[in-house]
XYZ file of C-alpha atoms in Angstrom:
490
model
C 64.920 390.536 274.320
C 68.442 392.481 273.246
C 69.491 392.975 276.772
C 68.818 389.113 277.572
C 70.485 387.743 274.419
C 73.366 390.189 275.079
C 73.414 389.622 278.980
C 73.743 385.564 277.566
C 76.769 386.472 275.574
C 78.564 388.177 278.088
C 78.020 385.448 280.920
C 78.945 382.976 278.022
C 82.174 384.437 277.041
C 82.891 385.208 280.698
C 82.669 381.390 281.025
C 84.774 380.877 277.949
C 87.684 382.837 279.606
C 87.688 381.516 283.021
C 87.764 378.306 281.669
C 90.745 378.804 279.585
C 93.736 377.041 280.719
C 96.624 378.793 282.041
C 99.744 378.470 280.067
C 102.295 380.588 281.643
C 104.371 379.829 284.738
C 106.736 381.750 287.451
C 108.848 379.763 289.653
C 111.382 381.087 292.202
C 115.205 379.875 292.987
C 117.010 380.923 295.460
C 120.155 380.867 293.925
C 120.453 382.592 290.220
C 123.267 381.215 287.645
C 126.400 383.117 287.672
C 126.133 381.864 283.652
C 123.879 379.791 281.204
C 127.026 377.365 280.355
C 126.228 373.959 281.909
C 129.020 373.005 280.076
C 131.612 374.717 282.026
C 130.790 375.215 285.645
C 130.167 373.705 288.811
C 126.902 375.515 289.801
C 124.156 373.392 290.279
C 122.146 377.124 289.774
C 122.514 376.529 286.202
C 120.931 372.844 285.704
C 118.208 374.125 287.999
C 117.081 376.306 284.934
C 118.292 374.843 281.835
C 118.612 370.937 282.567
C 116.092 369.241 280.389
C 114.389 372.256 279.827
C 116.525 374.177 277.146
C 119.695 371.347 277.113
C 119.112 367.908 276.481
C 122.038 364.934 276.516
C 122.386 361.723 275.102
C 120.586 359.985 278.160
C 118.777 361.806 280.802
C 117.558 361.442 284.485
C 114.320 360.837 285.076
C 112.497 361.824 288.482
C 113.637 358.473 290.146
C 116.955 358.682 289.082
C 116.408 356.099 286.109
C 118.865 356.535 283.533
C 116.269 357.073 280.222
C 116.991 357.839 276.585
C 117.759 361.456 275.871
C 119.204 362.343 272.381
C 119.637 358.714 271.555
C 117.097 356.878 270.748
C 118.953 354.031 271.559
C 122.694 352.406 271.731
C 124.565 349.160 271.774
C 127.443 348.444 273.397
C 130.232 346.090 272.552
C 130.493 342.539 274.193
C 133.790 343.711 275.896
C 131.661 346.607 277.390
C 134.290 349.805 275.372
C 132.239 350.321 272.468
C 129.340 352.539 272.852
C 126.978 353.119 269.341
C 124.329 355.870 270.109
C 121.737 356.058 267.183
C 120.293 359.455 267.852
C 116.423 360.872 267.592
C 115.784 362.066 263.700
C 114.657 365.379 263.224
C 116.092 366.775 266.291
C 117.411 370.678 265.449
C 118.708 372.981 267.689
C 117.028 376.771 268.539
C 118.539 378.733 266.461
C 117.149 375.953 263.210
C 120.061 373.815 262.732
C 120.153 370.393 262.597
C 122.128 368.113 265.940
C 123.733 365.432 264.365
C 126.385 363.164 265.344
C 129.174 365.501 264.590
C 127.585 368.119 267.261
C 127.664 364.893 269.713
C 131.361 364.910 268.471
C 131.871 368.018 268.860
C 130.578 368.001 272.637
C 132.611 365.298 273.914
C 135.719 366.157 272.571
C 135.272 369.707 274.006
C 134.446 368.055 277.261
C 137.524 365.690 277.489
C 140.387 368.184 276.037
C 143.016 369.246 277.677
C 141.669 372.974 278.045
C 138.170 371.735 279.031
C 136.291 373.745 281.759
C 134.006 371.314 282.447
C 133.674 370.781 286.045
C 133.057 367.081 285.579
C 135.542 366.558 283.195
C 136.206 363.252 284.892
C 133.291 362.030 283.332
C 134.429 361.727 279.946
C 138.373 360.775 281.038
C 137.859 357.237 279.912
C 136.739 358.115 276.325
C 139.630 357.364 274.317
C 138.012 358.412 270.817
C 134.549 359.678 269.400
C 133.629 358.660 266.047
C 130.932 359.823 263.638
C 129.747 356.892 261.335
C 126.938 358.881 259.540
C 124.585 361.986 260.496
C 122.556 359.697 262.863
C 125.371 357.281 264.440
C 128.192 358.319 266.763
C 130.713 355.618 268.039
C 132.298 356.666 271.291
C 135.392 354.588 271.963
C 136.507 353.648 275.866
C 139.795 352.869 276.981
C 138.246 350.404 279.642
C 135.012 349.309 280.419
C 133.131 351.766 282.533
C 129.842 350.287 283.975
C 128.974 354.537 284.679
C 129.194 355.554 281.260
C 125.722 355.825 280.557
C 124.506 357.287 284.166
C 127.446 360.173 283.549
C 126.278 361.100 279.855
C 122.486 362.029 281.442
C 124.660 364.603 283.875
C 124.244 368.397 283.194
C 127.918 368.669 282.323
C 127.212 366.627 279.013
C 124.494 368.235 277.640
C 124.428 368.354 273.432
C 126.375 371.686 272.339
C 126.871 373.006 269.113
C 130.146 374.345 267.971
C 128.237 377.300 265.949
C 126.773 378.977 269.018
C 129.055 378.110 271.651
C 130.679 381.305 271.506
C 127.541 383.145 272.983
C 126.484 379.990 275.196
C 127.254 381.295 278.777
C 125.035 384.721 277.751
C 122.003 383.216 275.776
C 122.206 379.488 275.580
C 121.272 377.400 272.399
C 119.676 374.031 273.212
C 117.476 371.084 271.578
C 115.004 370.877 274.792
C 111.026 371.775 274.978
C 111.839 375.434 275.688
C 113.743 378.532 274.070
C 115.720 381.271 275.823
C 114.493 384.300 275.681
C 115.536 386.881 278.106
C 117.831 387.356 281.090
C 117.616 390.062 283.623
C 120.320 389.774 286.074
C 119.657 389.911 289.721
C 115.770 389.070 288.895
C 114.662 386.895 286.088
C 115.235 384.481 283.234
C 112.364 383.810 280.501
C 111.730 380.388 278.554
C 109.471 380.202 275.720
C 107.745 376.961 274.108
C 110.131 375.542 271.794
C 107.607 375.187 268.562
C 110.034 373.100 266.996
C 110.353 370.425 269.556
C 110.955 367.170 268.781
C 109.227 365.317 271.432
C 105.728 365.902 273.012
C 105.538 369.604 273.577
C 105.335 370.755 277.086
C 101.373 372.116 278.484
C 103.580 375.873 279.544
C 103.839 378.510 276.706
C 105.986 380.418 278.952
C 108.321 379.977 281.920
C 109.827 382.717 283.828
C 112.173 381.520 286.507
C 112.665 384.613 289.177
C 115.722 384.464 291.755
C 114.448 385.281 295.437
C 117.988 384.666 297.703
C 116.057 386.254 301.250
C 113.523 383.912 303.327
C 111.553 385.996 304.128
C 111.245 387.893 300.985
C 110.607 383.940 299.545
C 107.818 383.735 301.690
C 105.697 387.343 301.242
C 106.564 386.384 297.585
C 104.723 383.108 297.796
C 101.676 383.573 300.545
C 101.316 386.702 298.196
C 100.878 384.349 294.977
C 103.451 387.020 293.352
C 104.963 383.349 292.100
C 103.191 380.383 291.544
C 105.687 377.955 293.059
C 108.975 378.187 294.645
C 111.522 374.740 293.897
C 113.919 374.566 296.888
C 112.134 376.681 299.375
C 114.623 378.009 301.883
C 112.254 378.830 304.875
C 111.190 375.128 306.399
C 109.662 376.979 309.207
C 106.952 378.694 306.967
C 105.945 375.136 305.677
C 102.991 374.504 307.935
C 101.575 377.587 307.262
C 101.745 377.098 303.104
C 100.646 372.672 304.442
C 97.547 374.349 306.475
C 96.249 377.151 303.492
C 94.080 375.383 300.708
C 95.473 377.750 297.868
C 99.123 375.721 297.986
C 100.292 372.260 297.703
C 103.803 371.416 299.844
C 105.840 368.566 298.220
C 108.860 367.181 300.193
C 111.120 365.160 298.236
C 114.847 363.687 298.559
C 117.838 364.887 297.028
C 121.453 363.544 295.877
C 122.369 366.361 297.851
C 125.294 365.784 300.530
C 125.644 368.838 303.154
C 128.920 368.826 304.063
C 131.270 370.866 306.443
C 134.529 370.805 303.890
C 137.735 370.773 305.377
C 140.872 372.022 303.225
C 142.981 368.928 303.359
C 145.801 370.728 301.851
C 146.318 372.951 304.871
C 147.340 373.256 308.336
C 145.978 371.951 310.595
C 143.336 369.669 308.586
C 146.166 367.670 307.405
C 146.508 366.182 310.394
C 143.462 363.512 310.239
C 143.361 363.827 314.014
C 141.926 367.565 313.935
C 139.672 366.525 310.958
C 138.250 364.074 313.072
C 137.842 366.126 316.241
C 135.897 368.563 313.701
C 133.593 365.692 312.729
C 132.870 365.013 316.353
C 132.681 368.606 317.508
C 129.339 368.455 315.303
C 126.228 367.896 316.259
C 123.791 367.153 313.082
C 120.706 366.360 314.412
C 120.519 369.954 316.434
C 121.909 371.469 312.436
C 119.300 369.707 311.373
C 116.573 371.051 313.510
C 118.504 374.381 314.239
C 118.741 375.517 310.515
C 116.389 373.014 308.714
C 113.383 372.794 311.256
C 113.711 369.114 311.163
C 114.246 368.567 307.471
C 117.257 366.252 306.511
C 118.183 362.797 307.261
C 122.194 362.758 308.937
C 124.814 361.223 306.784
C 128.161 359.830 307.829
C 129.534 359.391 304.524
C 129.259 361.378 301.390
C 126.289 359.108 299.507
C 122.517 359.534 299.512
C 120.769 357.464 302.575
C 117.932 356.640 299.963
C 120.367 354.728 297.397
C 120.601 351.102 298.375
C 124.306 350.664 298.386
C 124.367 353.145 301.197
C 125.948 352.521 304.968
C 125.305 354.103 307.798
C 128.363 355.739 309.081
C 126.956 358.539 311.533
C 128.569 356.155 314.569
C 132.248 356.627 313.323
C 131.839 360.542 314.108
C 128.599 360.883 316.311
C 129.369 364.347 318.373
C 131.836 363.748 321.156
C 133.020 367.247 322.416
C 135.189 365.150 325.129
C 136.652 362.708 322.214
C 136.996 365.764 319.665
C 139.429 368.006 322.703
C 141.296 365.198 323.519
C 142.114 364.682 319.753
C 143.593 368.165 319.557
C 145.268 367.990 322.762
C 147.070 364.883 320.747
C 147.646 367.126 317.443
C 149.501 369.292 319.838
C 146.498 371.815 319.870
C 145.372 371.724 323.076
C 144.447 375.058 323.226
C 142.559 375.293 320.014
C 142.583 377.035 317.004
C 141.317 378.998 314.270
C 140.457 379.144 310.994
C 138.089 380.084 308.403
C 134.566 379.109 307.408
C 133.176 380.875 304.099
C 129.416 380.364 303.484
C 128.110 380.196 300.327
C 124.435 382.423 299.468
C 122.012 378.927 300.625
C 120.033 378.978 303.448
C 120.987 375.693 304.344
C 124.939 376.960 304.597
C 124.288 380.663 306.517
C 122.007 379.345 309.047
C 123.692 376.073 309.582
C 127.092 377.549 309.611
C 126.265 379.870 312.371
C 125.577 376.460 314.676
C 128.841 374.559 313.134
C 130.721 377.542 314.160
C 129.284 377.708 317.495
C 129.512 373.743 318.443
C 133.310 374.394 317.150
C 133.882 377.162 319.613
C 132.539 374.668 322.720
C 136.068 372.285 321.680
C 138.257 375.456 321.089
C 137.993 376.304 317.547
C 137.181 379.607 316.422
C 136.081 380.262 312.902
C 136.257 383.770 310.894
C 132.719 383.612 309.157
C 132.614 385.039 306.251
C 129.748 385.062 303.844
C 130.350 384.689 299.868
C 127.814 384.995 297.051
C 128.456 382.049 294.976
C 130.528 383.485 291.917
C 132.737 384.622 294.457
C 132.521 381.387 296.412
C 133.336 379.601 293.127
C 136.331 381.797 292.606
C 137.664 381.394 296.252
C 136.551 378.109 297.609
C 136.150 376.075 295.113
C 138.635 377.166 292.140
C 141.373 378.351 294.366
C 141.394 376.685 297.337
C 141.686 379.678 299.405
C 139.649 378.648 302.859
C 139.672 376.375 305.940
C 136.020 375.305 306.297
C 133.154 375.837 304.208
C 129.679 373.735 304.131
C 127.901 373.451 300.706
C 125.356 370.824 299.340
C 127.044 368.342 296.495
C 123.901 368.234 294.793
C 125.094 365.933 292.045
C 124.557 362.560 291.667
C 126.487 359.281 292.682
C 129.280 361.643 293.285
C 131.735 359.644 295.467
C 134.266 359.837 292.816
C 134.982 363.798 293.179
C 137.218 362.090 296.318
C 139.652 360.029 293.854
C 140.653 363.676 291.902
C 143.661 364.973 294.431
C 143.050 368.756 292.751
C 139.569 369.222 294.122
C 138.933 371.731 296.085
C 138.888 369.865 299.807
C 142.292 368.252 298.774
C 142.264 364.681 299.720
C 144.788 362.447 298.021
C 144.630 358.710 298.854
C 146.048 356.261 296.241
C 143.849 353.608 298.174
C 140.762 355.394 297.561
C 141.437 355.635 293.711
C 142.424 352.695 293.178
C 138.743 351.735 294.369
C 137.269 354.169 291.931
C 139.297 352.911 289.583
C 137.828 349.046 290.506
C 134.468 350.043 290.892
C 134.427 351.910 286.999
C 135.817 348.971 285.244
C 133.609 346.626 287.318
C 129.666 345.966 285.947
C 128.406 343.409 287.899
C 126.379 344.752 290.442
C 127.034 342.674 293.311
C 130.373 343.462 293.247
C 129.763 347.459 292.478
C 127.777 347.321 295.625
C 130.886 346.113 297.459
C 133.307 348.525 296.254
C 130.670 351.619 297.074
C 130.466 349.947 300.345
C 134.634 350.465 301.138
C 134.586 353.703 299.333
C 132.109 354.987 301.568
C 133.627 353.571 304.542
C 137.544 354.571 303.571
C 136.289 358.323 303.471
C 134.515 358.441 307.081
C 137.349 356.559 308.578
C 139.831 359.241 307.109
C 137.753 361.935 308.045
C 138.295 363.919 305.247
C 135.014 366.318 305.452
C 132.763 366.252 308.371
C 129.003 364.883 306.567
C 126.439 366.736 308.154
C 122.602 365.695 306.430
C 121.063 364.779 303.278
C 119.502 367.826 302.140
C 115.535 367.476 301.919
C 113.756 369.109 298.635
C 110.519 371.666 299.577
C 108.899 372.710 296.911
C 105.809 375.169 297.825
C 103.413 375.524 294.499
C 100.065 376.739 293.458
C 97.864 374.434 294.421
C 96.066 373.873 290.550
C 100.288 373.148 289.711
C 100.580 369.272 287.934
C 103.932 367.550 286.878
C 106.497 369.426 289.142
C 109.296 366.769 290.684
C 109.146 366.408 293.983
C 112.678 364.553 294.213
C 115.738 365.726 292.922
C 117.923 363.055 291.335
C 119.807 365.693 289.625
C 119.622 369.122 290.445
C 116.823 370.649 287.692
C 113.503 372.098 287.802
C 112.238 370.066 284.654
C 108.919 371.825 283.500
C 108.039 369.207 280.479
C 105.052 368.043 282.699
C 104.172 370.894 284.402
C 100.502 371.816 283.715
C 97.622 373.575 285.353
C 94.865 371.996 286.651
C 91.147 374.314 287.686
């Protein structure tokens, strides 16, 4: 009678512990965070961790690219449209125990805005002319004109809540308000989350999040069909996605992004200052055999630099559809009828090695040659995008409603059209929608007909996951890998 009350027992607590739900998580990247400053940089690598996870702003994007409340509860805004008042959540404190309050909020947009800001969006916050703190849980923020963006560019990455007491340490072990703690970083592998117990909101299902960096295909894949990770957001092997669709232990999940693939062209020097050889580049491409080349199918072409699932976009593809014959008799009329060459640097994505090996290639059948050379992405950062320093390059512009990166003359493709910001300029002052949708319409058109980049595809999202995995995005409004729904399922 012992052994069959303690066989019962076992069996019973065996059932007690397979039942129990799993509250830990490892998701793969492929790209790691050259820092933990979302503040500061222009890697999307760093919003894929922290964005809405560990930082939180005063509005936020949800997964279809609704603007929701973040850090404010709520706001008004003034009947001439430059007088924002956020009323922000009580309660809220940061991870190390202290409180966010309006003068943090403050604090963040001034920082933002000054002179020696290293935001990367700093654009964003060009038309605040003053932030004010009217008590603890108020914060005016002042415009210089209205600006019917202002609350889509506060729930960006870039203007995420910072605190001026741990912003010192921020890029090495970041201090947020979000669901989830930092807790440990090991370069070239991992970084750790932890349940923040102190969470204002509804606390996430996860206990734990480790977020592991995988940059190789094919070491993504043995990582995944191994179950050595549980998911992996942005998988860079589309090939391998029919075996993961086919295998009962995985779920595949396909989604959209905001993400542009371009093929950059350095406006500011010879010979892509000539728009003639910029648009014999754009019709030297072929995108659909990019597409299928480097993507196995996945991406929808673009002829413009805005997302094909946003209603205000156009279909431009015709202005550069590939034209080898049309792209060599536009060099022959830039006086390069022999060809040329150039650069092309290729940041660590699989999207930009393998579909930079095919750009360079259709280039070479019009007479370009290209020195390839590959770049991890600090050092792409550094030389592309900071200084400049290339001829081509093709990267993802993963952020969203972006158009406006073409009015700043000192980005890092060059162009500088007073026509073209002068319609940025409309379109931010402008808030009814009719008339927004008009000026995206001539934006989008003045940039294809100046051929300032050459727009390859929209990139497509896989995400390959554990098949008992609830709550992960499957679109990508902003570039994040928000785990505040994320649960397991048996």
């Amino acid at each position: 009678m012992s052994r069959l009350r303690l066989s019962l027992a076992a069996l019973l607590l065996a059932g007690t512990a397979a039942s129990a739900q799993q509250t830990d998580l490892t998701i793969a990247l492929q790209l790691e965070p050259p820092h933990l400053d979302p503040t500061s940089a222009a890697a999307g690598a760093i919003d894929s961790v922290l964005y809405s996870n560990v930082f939180e702003g005063l509005t936020r994007f949800a997964e279809d690219g609704s603007v929701q409340p973040g850090l404010a509860e709520r706001w008004e805004i003034s009947g001439e449209g430059t007088l924002y008042t956020f009323h922000l959540r009580p309660g809220v404190t940061f991870h190390d125990g202290s409180a966010m309050d309006a003068e943090d909020v403050k604090f963040t947009l001034d920082r933002a805005r000054a002179d020696d800001s290293q935001n990367a969006q700093k654009a964003l916050f060009a038309g605040i002319s003053e932030v004010r703190v009217v008590d603890p849980q108020t914060v005016e923020v002042q415009l210089a004109a209205p600006d019917g963006g202002f609350l889509f560019n506060m729930a960006w990455g870039d203007a995420v809540i910072v605190a001026p007491e741990s912003i010192e340490g921020i890029k090495q072990a970041p201090v947020g308000t979000g669901p989830f703690r930092f807790d440990a970083w090991v370069q070239g592998d991992r970084i750790e989350l932890v349940r923040n117990p102190d969470y204002w909101g509804t606390a996430p299902a996860l206990e734990r999040a480790t977020f592991r960096f995988i940059s190789d295909p094919t070491a993504a894949f043995s990582a995944m069909m191994a179950q050595d990770i549980d998911a992996f957001a942005g998988f860079p092997a589309p090939e391998n996605l029919p075996m993961f669709d086919a295998d009962p232990r995985f779920q595949v999940l396909v989604g959209s992004t905001e993400g542009e693939t371009i093929l950059a062209m350095n406006n500011r020097e010879a010979p892509f200052t000539d728009p003639r050889v910029r648009e014999a580049v754009a019709h030297a491409i072929d995108r659909q055999a990019i597409i299928d080349g480097a993507m196995f199918g996945l991406g929808t072409p673009i002829g413009t630099h805005f997302a094909p699932h946003n209603p205000d976009y156009t279909d431009l593809t015709s202005l550069s559809a590939h034209d080898p014959e049309r792209a060599r008799a536009l060099l022959a009329e830039a006086g390069l009828a022999d060809g040329f060459s150039t650069t092309l640097k290729l940041p660590p994505p699989s999207y930009a090695r393998r579909g930079g090996e095919i750009v360079a290639a259709q280039l070479r059948a019009v007479g370009i040659e290209t020195e390839i050379t590959t770049l991890e992405w600090a050092q792409w950062l550094e030389e592309v995008f900071r200084a400049g320093d290339f001829g081509l390059t093709v990267i993802s512009h993963t952020e969203p409603m972006d158009i406006n990166i073409y009015a700043r003359p000192d980005y890092y493709f060059g162009y500088d059209s007073a026509e073209f910001r002068a319609l940025i300029d409309e379109l931010t002052a402008t808030t009814d929608p009719a008339a927004r949708s008009d000026l995206l319409r001539r934006a989008q058109e003045r940039i294809a007909q100046d051929y300032v980049n050459a727009y390859l595809f929209q990139l497509a999202f896989p995400t390959v996951a554990d098949a008992r995995l609830r709550g992960l995005w499957t679109n990508m409004p902003t570039q994040a890998t928000d785990l505040t729904q994320v649960r397991w399922t048996e």
